[in-house]
Short mmCIF file of C-alpha atoms and ligand atoms in Angstrom, two decimals:
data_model
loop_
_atom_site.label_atom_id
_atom_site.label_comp_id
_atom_site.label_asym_id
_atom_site.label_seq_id
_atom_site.Cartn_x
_atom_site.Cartn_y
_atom_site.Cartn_z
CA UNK A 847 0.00 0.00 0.00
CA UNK A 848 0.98 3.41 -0.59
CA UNK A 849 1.95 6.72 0.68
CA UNK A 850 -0.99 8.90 -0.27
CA UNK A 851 -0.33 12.51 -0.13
CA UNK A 852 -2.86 15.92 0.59
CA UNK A 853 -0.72 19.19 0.10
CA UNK A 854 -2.48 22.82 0.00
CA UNK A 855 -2.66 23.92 -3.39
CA UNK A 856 -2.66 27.61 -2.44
CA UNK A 857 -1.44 29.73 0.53
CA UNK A 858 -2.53 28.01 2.66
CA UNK A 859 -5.92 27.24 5.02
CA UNK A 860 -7.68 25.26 1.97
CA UNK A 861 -9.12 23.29 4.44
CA UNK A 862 -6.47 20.40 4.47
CA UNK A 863 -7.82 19.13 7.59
CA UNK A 864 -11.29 18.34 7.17
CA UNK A 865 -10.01 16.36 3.70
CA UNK A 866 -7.59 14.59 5.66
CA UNK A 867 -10.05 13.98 8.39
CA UNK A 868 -11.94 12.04 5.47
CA UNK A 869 -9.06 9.81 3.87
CA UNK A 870 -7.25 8.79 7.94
CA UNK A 871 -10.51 6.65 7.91
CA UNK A 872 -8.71 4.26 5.56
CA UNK A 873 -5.05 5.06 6.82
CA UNK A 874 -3.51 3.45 9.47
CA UNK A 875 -0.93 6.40 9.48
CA UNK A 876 -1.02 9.96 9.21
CA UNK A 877 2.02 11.57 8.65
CA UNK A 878 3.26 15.45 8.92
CA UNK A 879 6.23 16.21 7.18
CA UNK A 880 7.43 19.38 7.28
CA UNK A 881 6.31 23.33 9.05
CA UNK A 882 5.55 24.15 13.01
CA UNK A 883 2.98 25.33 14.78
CA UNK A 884 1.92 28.14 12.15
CA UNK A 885 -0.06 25.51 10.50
CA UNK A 886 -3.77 25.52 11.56
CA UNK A 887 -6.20 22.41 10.90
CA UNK A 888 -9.77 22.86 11.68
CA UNK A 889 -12.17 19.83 12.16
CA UNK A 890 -15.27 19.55 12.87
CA UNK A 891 -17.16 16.88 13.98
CA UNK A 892 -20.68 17.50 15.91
CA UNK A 893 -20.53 19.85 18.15
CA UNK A 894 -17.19 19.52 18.47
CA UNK A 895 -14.47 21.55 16.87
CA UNK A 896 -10.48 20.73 16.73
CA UNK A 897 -8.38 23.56 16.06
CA UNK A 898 -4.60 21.54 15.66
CA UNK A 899 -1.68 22.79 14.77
CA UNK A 900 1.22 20.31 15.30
CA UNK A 901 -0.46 17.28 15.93
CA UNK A 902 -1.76 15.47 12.50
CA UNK A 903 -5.56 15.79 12.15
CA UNK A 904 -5.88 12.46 11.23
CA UNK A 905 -5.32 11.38 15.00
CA UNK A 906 -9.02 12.40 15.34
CA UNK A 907 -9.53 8.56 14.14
CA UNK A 908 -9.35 6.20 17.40
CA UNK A 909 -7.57 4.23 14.55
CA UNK A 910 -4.95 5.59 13.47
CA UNK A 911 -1.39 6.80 14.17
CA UNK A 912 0.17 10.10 14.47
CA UNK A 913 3.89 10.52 13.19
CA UNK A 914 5.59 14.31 13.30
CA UNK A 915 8.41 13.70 10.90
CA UNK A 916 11.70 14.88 10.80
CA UNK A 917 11.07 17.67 8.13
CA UNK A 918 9.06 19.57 11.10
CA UNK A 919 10.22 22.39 13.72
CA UNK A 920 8.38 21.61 17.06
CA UNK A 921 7.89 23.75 20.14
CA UNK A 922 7.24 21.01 22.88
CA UNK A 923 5.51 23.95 24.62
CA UNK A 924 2.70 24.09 21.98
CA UNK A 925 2.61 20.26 21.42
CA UNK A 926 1.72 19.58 25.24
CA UNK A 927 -0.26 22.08 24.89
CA UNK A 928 -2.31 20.57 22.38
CA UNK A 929 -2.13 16.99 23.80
CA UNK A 930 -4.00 18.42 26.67
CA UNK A 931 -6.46 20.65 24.97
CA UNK A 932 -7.36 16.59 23.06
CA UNK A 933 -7.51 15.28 25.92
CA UNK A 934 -10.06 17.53 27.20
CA UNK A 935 -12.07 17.16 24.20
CA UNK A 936 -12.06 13.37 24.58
CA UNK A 937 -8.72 12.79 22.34
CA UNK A 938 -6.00 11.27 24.34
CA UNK A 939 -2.81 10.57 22.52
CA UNK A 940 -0.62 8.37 24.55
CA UNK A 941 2.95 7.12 22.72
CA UNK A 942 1.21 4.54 21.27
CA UNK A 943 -0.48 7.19 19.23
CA UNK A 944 2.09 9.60 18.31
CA UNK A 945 5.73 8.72 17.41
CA UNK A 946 8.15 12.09 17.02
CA UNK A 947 10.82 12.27 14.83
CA UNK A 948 14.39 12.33 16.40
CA UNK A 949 15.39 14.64 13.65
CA UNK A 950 13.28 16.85 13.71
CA UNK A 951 14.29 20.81 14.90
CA UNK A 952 12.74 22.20 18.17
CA UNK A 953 11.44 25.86 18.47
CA UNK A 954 12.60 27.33 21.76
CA UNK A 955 11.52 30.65 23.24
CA UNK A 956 14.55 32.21 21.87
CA UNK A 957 13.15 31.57 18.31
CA UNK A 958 10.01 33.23 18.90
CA UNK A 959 11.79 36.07 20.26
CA UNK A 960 13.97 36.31 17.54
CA UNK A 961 10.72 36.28 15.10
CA UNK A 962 8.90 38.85 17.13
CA UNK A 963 12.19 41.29 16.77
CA UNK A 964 13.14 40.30 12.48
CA UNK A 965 9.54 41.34 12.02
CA UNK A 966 9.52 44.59 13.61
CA UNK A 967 13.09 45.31 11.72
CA UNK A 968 12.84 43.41 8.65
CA UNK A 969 14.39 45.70 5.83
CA UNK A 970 11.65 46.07 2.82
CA UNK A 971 8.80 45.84 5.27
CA UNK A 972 7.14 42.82 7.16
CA UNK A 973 6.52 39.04 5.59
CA UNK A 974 3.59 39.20 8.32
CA UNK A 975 5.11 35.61 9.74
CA UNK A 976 2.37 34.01 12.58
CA UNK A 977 5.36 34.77 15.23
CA UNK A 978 5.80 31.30 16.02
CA UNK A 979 9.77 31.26 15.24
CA UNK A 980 9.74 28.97 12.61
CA UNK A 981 11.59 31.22 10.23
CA UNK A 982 14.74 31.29 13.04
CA UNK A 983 14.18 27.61 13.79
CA UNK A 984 14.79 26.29 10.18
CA UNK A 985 17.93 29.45 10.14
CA UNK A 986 19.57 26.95 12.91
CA UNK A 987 18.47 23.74 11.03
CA UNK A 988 20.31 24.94 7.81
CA UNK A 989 23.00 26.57 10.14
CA UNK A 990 23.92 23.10 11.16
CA UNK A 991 23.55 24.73 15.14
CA UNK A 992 19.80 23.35 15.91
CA UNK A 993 18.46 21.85 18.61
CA UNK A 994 16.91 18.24 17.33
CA UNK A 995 14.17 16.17 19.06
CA UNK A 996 16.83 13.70 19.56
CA UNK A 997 18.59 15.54 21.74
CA UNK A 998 15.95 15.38 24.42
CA UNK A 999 17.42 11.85 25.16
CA UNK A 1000 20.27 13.03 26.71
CA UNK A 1001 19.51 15.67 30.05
CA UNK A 1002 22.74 17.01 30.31
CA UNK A 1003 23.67 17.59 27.03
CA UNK A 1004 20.36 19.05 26.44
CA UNK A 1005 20.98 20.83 29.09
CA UNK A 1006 24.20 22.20 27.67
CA UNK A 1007 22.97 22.69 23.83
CA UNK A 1008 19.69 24.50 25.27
CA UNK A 1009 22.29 27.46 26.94
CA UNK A 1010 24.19 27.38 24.14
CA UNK A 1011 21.69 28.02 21.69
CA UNK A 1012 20.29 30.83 24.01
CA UNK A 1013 23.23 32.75 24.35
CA UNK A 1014 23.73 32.82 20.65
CA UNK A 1015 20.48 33.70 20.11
CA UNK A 1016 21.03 36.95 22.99
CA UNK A 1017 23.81 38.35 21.46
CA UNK A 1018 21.25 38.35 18.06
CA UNK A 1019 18.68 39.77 19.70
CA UNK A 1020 20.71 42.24 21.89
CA UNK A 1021 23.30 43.46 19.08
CA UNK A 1022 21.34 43.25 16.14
CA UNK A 1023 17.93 44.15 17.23
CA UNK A 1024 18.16 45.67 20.71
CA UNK A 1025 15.47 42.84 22.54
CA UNK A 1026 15.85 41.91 25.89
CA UNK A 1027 17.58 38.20 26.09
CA UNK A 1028 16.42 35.17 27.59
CA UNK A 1029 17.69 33.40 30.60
CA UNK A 1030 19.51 30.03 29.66
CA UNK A 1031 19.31 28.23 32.64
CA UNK A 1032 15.42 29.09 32.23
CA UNK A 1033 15.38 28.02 28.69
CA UNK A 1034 16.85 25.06 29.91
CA UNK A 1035 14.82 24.01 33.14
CA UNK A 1036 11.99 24.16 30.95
CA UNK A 1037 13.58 22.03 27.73
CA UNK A 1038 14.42 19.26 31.03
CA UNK A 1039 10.22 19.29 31.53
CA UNK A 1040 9.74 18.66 28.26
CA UNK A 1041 12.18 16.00 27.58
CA UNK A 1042 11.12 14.30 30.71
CA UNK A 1043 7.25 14.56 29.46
CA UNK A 1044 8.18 13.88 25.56
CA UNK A 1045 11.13 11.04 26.02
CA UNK A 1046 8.37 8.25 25.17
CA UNK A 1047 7.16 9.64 22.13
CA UNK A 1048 10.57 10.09 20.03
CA UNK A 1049 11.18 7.38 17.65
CA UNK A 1050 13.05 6.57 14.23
CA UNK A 1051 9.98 7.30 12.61
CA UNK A 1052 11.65 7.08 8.71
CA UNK A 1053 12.24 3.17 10.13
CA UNK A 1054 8.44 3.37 11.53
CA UNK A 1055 7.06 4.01 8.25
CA UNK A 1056 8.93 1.84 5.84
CA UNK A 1057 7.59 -1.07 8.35
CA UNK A 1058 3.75 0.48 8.13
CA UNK A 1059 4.40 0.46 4.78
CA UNK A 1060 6.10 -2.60 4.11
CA UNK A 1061 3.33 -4.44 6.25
CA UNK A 1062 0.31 -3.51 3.48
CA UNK A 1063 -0.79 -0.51 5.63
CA UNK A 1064 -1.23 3.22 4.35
CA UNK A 1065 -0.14 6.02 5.27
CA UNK A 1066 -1.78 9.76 4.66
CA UNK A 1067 0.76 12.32 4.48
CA UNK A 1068 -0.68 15.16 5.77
CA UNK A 1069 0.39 18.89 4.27
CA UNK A 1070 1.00 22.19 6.27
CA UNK A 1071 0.55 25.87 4.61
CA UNK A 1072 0.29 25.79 0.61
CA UNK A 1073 2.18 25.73 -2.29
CA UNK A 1074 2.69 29.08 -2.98
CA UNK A 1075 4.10 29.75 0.39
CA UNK A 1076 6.79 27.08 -0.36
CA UNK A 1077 10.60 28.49 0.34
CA UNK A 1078 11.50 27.47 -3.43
CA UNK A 1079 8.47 27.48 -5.10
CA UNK A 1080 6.16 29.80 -3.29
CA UNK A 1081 6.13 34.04 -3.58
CA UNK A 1082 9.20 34.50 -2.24
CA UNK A 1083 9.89 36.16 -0.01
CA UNK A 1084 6.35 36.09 1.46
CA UNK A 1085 6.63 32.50 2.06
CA UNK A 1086 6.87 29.98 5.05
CA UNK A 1087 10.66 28.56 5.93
CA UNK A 1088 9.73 25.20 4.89
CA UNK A 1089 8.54 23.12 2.21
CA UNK A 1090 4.63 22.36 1.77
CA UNK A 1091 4.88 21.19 -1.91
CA UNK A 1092 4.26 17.25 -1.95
CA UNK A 1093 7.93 16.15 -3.42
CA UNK A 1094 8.77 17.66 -0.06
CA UNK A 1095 7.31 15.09 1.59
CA UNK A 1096 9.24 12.03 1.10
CA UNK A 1097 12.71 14.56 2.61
CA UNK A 1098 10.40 15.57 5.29
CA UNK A 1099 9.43 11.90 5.74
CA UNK A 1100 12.42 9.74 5.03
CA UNK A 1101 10.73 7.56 2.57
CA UNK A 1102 11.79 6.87 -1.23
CA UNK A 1103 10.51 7.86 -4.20
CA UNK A 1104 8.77 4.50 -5.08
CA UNK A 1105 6.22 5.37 -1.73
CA UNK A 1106 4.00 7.27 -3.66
CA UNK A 1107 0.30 7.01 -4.74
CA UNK A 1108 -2.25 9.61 -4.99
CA UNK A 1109 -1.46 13.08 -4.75
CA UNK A 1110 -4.75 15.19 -3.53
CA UNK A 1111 -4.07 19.17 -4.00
CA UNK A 1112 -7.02 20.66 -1.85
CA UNK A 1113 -8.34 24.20 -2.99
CA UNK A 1114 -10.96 26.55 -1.82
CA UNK A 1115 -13.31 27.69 -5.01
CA UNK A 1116 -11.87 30.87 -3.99
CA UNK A 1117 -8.71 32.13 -3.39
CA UNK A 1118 -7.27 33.34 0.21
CA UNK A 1119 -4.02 34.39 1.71
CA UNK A 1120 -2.54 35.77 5.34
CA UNK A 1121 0.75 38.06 5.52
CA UNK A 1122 1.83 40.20 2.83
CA UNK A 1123 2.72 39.69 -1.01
CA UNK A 1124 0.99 39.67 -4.11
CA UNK A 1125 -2.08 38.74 -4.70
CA UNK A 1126 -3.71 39.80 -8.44
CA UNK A 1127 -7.29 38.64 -7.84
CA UNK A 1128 -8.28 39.95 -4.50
CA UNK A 1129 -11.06 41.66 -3.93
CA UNK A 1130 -12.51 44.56 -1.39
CA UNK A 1131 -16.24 45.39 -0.53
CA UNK A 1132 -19.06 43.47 -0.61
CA UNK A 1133 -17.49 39.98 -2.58
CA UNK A 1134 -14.79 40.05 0.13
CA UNK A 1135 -16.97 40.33 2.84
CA UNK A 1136 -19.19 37.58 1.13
CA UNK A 1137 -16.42 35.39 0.66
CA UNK A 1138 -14.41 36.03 4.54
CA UNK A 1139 -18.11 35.72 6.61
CA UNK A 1140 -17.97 37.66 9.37
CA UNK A 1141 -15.99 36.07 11.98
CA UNK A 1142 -18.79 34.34 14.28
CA UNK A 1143 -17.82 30.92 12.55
CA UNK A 1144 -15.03 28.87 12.98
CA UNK A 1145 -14.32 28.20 9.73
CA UNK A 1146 -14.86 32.03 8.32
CA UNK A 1147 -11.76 33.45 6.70
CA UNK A 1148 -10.06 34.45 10.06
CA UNK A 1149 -6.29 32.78 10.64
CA UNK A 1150 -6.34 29.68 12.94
CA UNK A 1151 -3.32 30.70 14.31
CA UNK A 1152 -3.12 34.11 14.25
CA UNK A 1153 -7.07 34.92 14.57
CA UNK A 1154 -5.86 37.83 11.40
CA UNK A 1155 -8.92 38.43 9.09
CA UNK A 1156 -7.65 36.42 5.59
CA UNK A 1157 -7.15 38.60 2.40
CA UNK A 1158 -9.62 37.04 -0.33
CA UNK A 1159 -10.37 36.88 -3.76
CA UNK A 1160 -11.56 35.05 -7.44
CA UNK A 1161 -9.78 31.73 -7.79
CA UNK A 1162 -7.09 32.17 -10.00
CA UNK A 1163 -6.63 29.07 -12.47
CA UNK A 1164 -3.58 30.23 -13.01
CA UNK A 1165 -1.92 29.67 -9.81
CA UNK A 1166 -3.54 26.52 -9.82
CA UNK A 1167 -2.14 25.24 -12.47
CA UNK A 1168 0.68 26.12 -11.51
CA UNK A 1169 0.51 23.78 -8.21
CA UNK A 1170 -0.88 21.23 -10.49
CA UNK A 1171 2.57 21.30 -12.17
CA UNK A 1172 4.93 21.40 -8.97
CA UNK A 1173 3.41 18.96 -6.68
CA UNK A 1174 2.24 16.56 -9.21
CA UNK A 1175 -1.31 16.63 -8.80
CA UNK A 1176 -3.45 13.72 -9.28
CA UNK A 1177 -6.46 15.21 -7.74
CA UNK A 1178 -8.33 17.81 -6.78
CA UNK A 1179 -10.69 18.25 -3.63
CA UNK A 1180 -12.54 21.77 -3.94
CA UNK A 1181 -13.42 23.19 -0.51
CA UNK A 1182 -16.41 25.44 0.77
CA UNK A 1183 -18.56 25.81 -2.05
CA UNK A 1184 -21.94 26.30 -0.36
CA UNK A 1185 -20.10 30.38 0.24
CA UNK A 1186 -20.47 30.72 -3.47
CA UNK A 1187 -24.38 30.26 -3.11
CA UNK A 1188 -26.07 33.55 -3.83
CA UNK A 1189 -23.03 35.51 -5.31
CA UNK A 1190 -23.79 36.53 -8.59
CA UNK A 1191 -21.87 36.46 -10.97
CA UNK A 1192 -18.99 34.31 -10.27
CA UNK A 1193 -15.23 35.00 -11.52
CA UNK A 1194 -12.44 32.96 -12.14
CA UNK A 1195 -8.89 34.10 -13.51
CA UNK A 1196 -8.07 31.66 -16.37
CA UNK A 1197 -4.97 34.22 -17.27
CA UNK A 1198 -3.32 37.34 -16.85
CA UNK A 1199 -2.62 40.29 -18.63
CA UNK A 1200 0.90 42.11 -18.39
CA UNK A 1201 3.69 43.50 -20.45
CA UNK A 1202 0.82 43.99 -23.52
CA UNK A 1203 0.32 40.64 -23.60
CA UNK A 1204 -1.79 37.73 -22.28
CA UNK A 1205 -0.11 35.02 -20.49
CA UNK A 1206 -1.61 31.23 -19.68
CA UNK A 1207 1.75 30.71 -17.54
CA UNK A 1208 3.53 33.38 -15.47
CA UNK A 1209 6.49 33.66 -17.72
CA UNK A 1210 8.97 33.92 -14.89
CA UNK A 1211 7.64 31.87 -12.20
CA UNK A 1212 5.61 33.80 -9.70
CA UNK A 1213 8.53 36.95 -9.96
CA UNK A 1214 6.18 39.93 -10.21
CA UNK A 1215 2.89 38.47 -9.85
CA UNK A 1216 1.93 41.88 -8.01
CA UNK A 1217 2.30 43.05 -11.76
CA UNK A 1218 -0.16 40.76 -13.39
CA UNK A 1219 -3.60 42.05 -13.86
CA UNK A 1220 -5.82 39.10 -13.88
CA UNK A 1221 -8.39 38.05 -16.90
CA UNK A 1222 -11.44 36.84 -15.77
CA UNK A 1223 -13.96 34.58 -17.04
CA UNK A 1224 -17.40 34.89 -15.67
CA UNK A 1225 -20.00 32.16 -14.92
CA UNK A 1226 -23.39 33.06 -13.84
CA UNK A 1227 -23.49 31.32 -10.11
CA UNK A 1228 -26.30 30.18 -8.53
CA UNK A 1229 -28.70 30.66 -5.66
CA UNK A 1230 -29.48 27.27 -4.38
CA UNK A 1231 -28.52 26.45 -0.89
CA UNK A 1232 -25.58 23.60 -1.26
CA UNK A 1233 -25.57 22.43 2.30
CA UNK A 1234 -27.60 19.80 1.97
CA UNK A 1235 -26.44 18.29 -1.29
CA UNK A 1236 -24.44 14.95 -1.00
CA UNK A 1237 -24.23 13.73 -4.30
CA UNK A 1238 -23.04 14.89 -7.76
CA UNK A 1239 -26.10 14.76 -9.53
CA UNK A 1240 -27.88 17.06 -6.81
CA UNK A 1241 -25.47 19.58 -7.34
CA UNK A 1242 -27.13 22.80 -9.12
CA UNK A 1243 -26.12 22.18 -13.03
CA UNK A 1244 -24.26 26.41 -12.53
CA UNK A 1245 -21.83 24.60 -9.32
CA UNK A 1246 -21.02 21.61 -11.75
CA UNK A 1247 -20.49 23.83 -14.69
CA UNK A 1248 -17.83 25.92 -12.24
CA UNK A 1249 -16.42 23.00 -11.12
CA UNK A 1250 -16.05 21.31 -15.10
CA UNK A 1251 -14.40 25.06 -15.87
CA UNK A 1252 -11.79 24.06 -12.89
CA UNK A 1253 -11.28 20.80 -14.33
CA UNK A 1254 -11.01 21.69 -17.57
CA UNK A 1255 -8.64 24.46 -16.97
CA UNK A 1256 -6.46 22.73 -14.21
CA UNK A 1257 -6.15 19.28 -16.63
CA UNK A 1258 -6.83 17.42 -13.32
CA UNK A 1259 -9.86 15.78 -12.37
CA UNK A 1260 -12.20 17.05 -8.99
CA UNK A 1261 -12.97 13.81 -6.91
CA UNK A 1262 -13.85 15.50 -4.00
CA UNK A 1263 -16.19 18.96 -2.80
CA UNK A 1264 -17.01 19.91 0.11
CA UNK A 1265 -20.42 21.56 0.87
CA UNK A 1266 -20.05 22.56 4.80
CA UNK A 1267 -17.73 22.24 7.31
CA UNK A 1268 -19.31 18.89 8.68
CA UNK A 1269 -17.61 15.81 8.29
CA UNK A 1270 -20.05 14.73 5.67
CA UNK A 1271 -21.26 17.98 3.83
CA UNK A 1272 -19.12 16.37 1.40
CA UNK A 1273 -19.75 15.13 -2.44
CA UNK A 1274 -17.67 12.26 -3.15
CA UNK A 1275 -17.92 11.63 -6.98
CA UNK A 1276 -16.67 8.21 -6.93
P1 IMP B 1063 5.84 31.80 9.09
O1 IMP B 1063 5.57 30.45 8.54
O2 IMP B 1063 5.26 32.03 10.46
O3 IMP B 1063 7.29 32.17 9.03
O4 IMP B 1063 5.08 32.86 8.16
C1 IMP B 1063 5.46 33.10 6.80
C2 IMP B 1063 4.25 33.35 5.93
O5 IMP B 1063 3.52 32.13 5.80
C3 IMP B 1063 3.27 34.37 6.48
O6 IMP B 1063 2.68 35.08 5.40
C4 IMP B 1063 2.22 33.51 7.18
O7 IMP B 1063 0.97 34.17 7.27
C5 IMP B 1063 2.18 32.34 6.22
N1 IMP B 1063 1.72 31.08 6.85
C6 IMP B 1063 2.43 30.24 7.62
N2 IMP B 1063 1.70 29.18 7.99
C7 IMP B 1063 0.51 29.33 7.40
C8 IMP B 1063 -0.69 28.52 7.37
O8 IMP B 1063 -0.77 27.42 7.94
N3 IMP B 1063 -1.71 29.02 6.65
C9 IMP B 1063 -1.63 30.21 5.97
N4 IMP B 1063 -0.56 30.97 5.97
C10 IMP B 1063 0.51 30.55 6.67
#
């Protein structure tokens, strides 16, 4: 059995988690492989909502297994965090349920700080980062001076790497920015709660998952952010410090390239974005508001993470095909189209227009796609309530035609909408 993979086909918050919610029920795995806690994966199920942003949604399944691979930058702070806040909502996650990588980088204090202080100084204005360090944790990683989940094994060397890394980072912050620094020994008597609290859960998990594999079993691997906010291939440099594109995640993984079978790119029927950069079909007034909501529901266009209002717009084909192209898209699953209800007449960006010409491909990558202006082709919508709808054919014949323009544009077929936040507002078309 294979490695199936869901990455975020835009900037992020496509609504990754709800999809991958859907295909754990036939993993025995779910596996993260690469970002931090400035991910955000919202699921809903009842009453109930889960708001995770370390942990792999797919541990929502009593079934299945959680594995943080070694591509990721963790802050053990947030991680307990969430293990409790699961707990609480009737989600325990013993060791048996979560194996850690020993590779992967951990986000101290320091990190944060240093985020916090780059983004109030950062030459050419802000990237608008969620301020959870990851930028200064993946610094270290390249660096070749970061702390690893591996070395929580050891107390007194942690001990000793945990001051080191704090010093370093004071005379940053101090010199270079003019923060106050952080107490090592502090740092460090918290790292030794950690450790002592984590020690069971850290694991070889590259080994882990060739067994899971080699056994029959499969194993979801479960994206963080979007495409375009990947370090190589996203809007640099508006983008995350990692890499959310799926190639990425046999690296962040450990696994080989003969792993892999489907390759789901999830996108919103409309486009979003947090932080800064360019964005050519955003919109203002009364189609933004339409498409954000106002706030009062969890899964209106307001961070996870950051609680920041999202910037919206048109989908933009474009961009889409695009991701198509760099993560090697099999599928599609189309989120929250019962927002499009009502709004009349819908837009999608099938092009752009600069430089006096049209263009069906950015012709140098996304470089200057504050430039493009976006040409739109417009589809009449439809007023139809789409909650409700669970199958294909009950679909209003305006959604499908959007959805065949999609298709037909992106060269990749749509097996999957969803109609609600619910697990199953969903149209599976089989
Ligand atoms: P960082 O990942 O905190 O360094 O932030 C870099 C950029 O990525 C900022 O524009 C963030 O808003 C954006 N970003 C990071 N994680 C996510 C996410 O999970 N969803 C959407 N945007 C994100």
């Amino acid at each position: 059995m294979p490695l199936d993979i869901i990455v975020g086909a835009q900037w992020g918050d496509e609504g990754k988690g709800r999809m991958v919610d859907l295909f754990a029920s036939g993993a025995a795995v779910v596996a993260r492989w690469g970002g931090g806690d400035n991910a955000g994966h919202t699921v809903t199920v009842g009453d109930t909502v889960f708001k995770l942003h370390l942990i792999p949604s797919g541990i929502i399944h009593p079934h299945t297994i959680g594995v943080m691979g070694n591509g990721m930058v963790i802050n053990p702070e947030t991680l307990l965090a969430e293990m409790a806040k699961l707990e609480e909502l009737g989600v325990p996650v013993p060791p048996e349920r979560l194996r850690i990588s020993l590779n992967a980088h951990l986000i101290t204090p320091a990190h944060r700080a240093l985020d916090a202080a780059q983004e109030q100084q950062r030459a050419g204005g802000k990237i608008g980062t969620t301020l959870r360090g990851i930028g200064p944790a993946y610094v270290d990683k390249a660096a070749r001076r970061g702390l690893r989940v591996g070395d929580m094994l050891d107390e007194e060397d942690l001990a000793d790497k945990v001051k080191a890394h704090v010093e370093n980072t004071n005379l940053q912050l101090t010199a270079l920015y003019n923060a106050e620094p952080l107490d090592p020994d502090e740092v460090a008597a918290q790292f030794a709660e950690y450790a002592r609290q984590l020690k069971p859960y850290i694991a070889d998990t590259s080994v882990y998952l060739h067994q899971v594999l080699a056994d029959g079993k499969r194993v979801l691997g479960e994206g963080a952010q979007g495409t375009l906010l990947d370090l190589d291939h996203g809007t640099y440099p508006y983008v995350t410090s990692s890499h959310p594109i799926a190639p990425a995640a046999l690296v962040g993984l450990g696994l080989g390239f003969n792993a892999v079978g489907e390759v789901v790119g999830v996108t919103k029927v409309f486009q979003t974005r947090v932080g800064e950069g360019g964005f050519p079909t955003e919109q203002d007034g009364a189609v933004a508001e339409r498409l954000r909501g106002t706030g009062e529901n969890p899964w209106d266009e307001f961070g996870t993470t950051t609680g920041r209002p999202r910037r919206v717009g048109w989908l933009d084909l474009v961009l889409l095909r695009y991701a198509v192209r760099v993560n090697g898209l099999t599928r599609l699953a189309l989120t929250k189209l019962d927002i499009l209800s009502g709004l009349k007449p819908l837009k999608i960006c099938v092009a752009y227009e600069g430089g006096g010409r049209t263009h069906r491909e950015l012709p140098l990558g996304l470089r200057g796609l504050e430039d493009f202006k976006p040409v739109y082709q417009e589809l009449p919508g439809w007023d139809e309530d789409v909650r409700a709808v669970r199958t294909w054919a009950d679909l209003p014949q305006a959604a499908r035609d959007y959805i065949h323009l999609i298709e037909e544009q992106s060269r990749v077929a749509v097996g999957w909408v969803s109609v609600g936040p619910e697990r199953d507002q969903l149209v599976a078309r089989g």
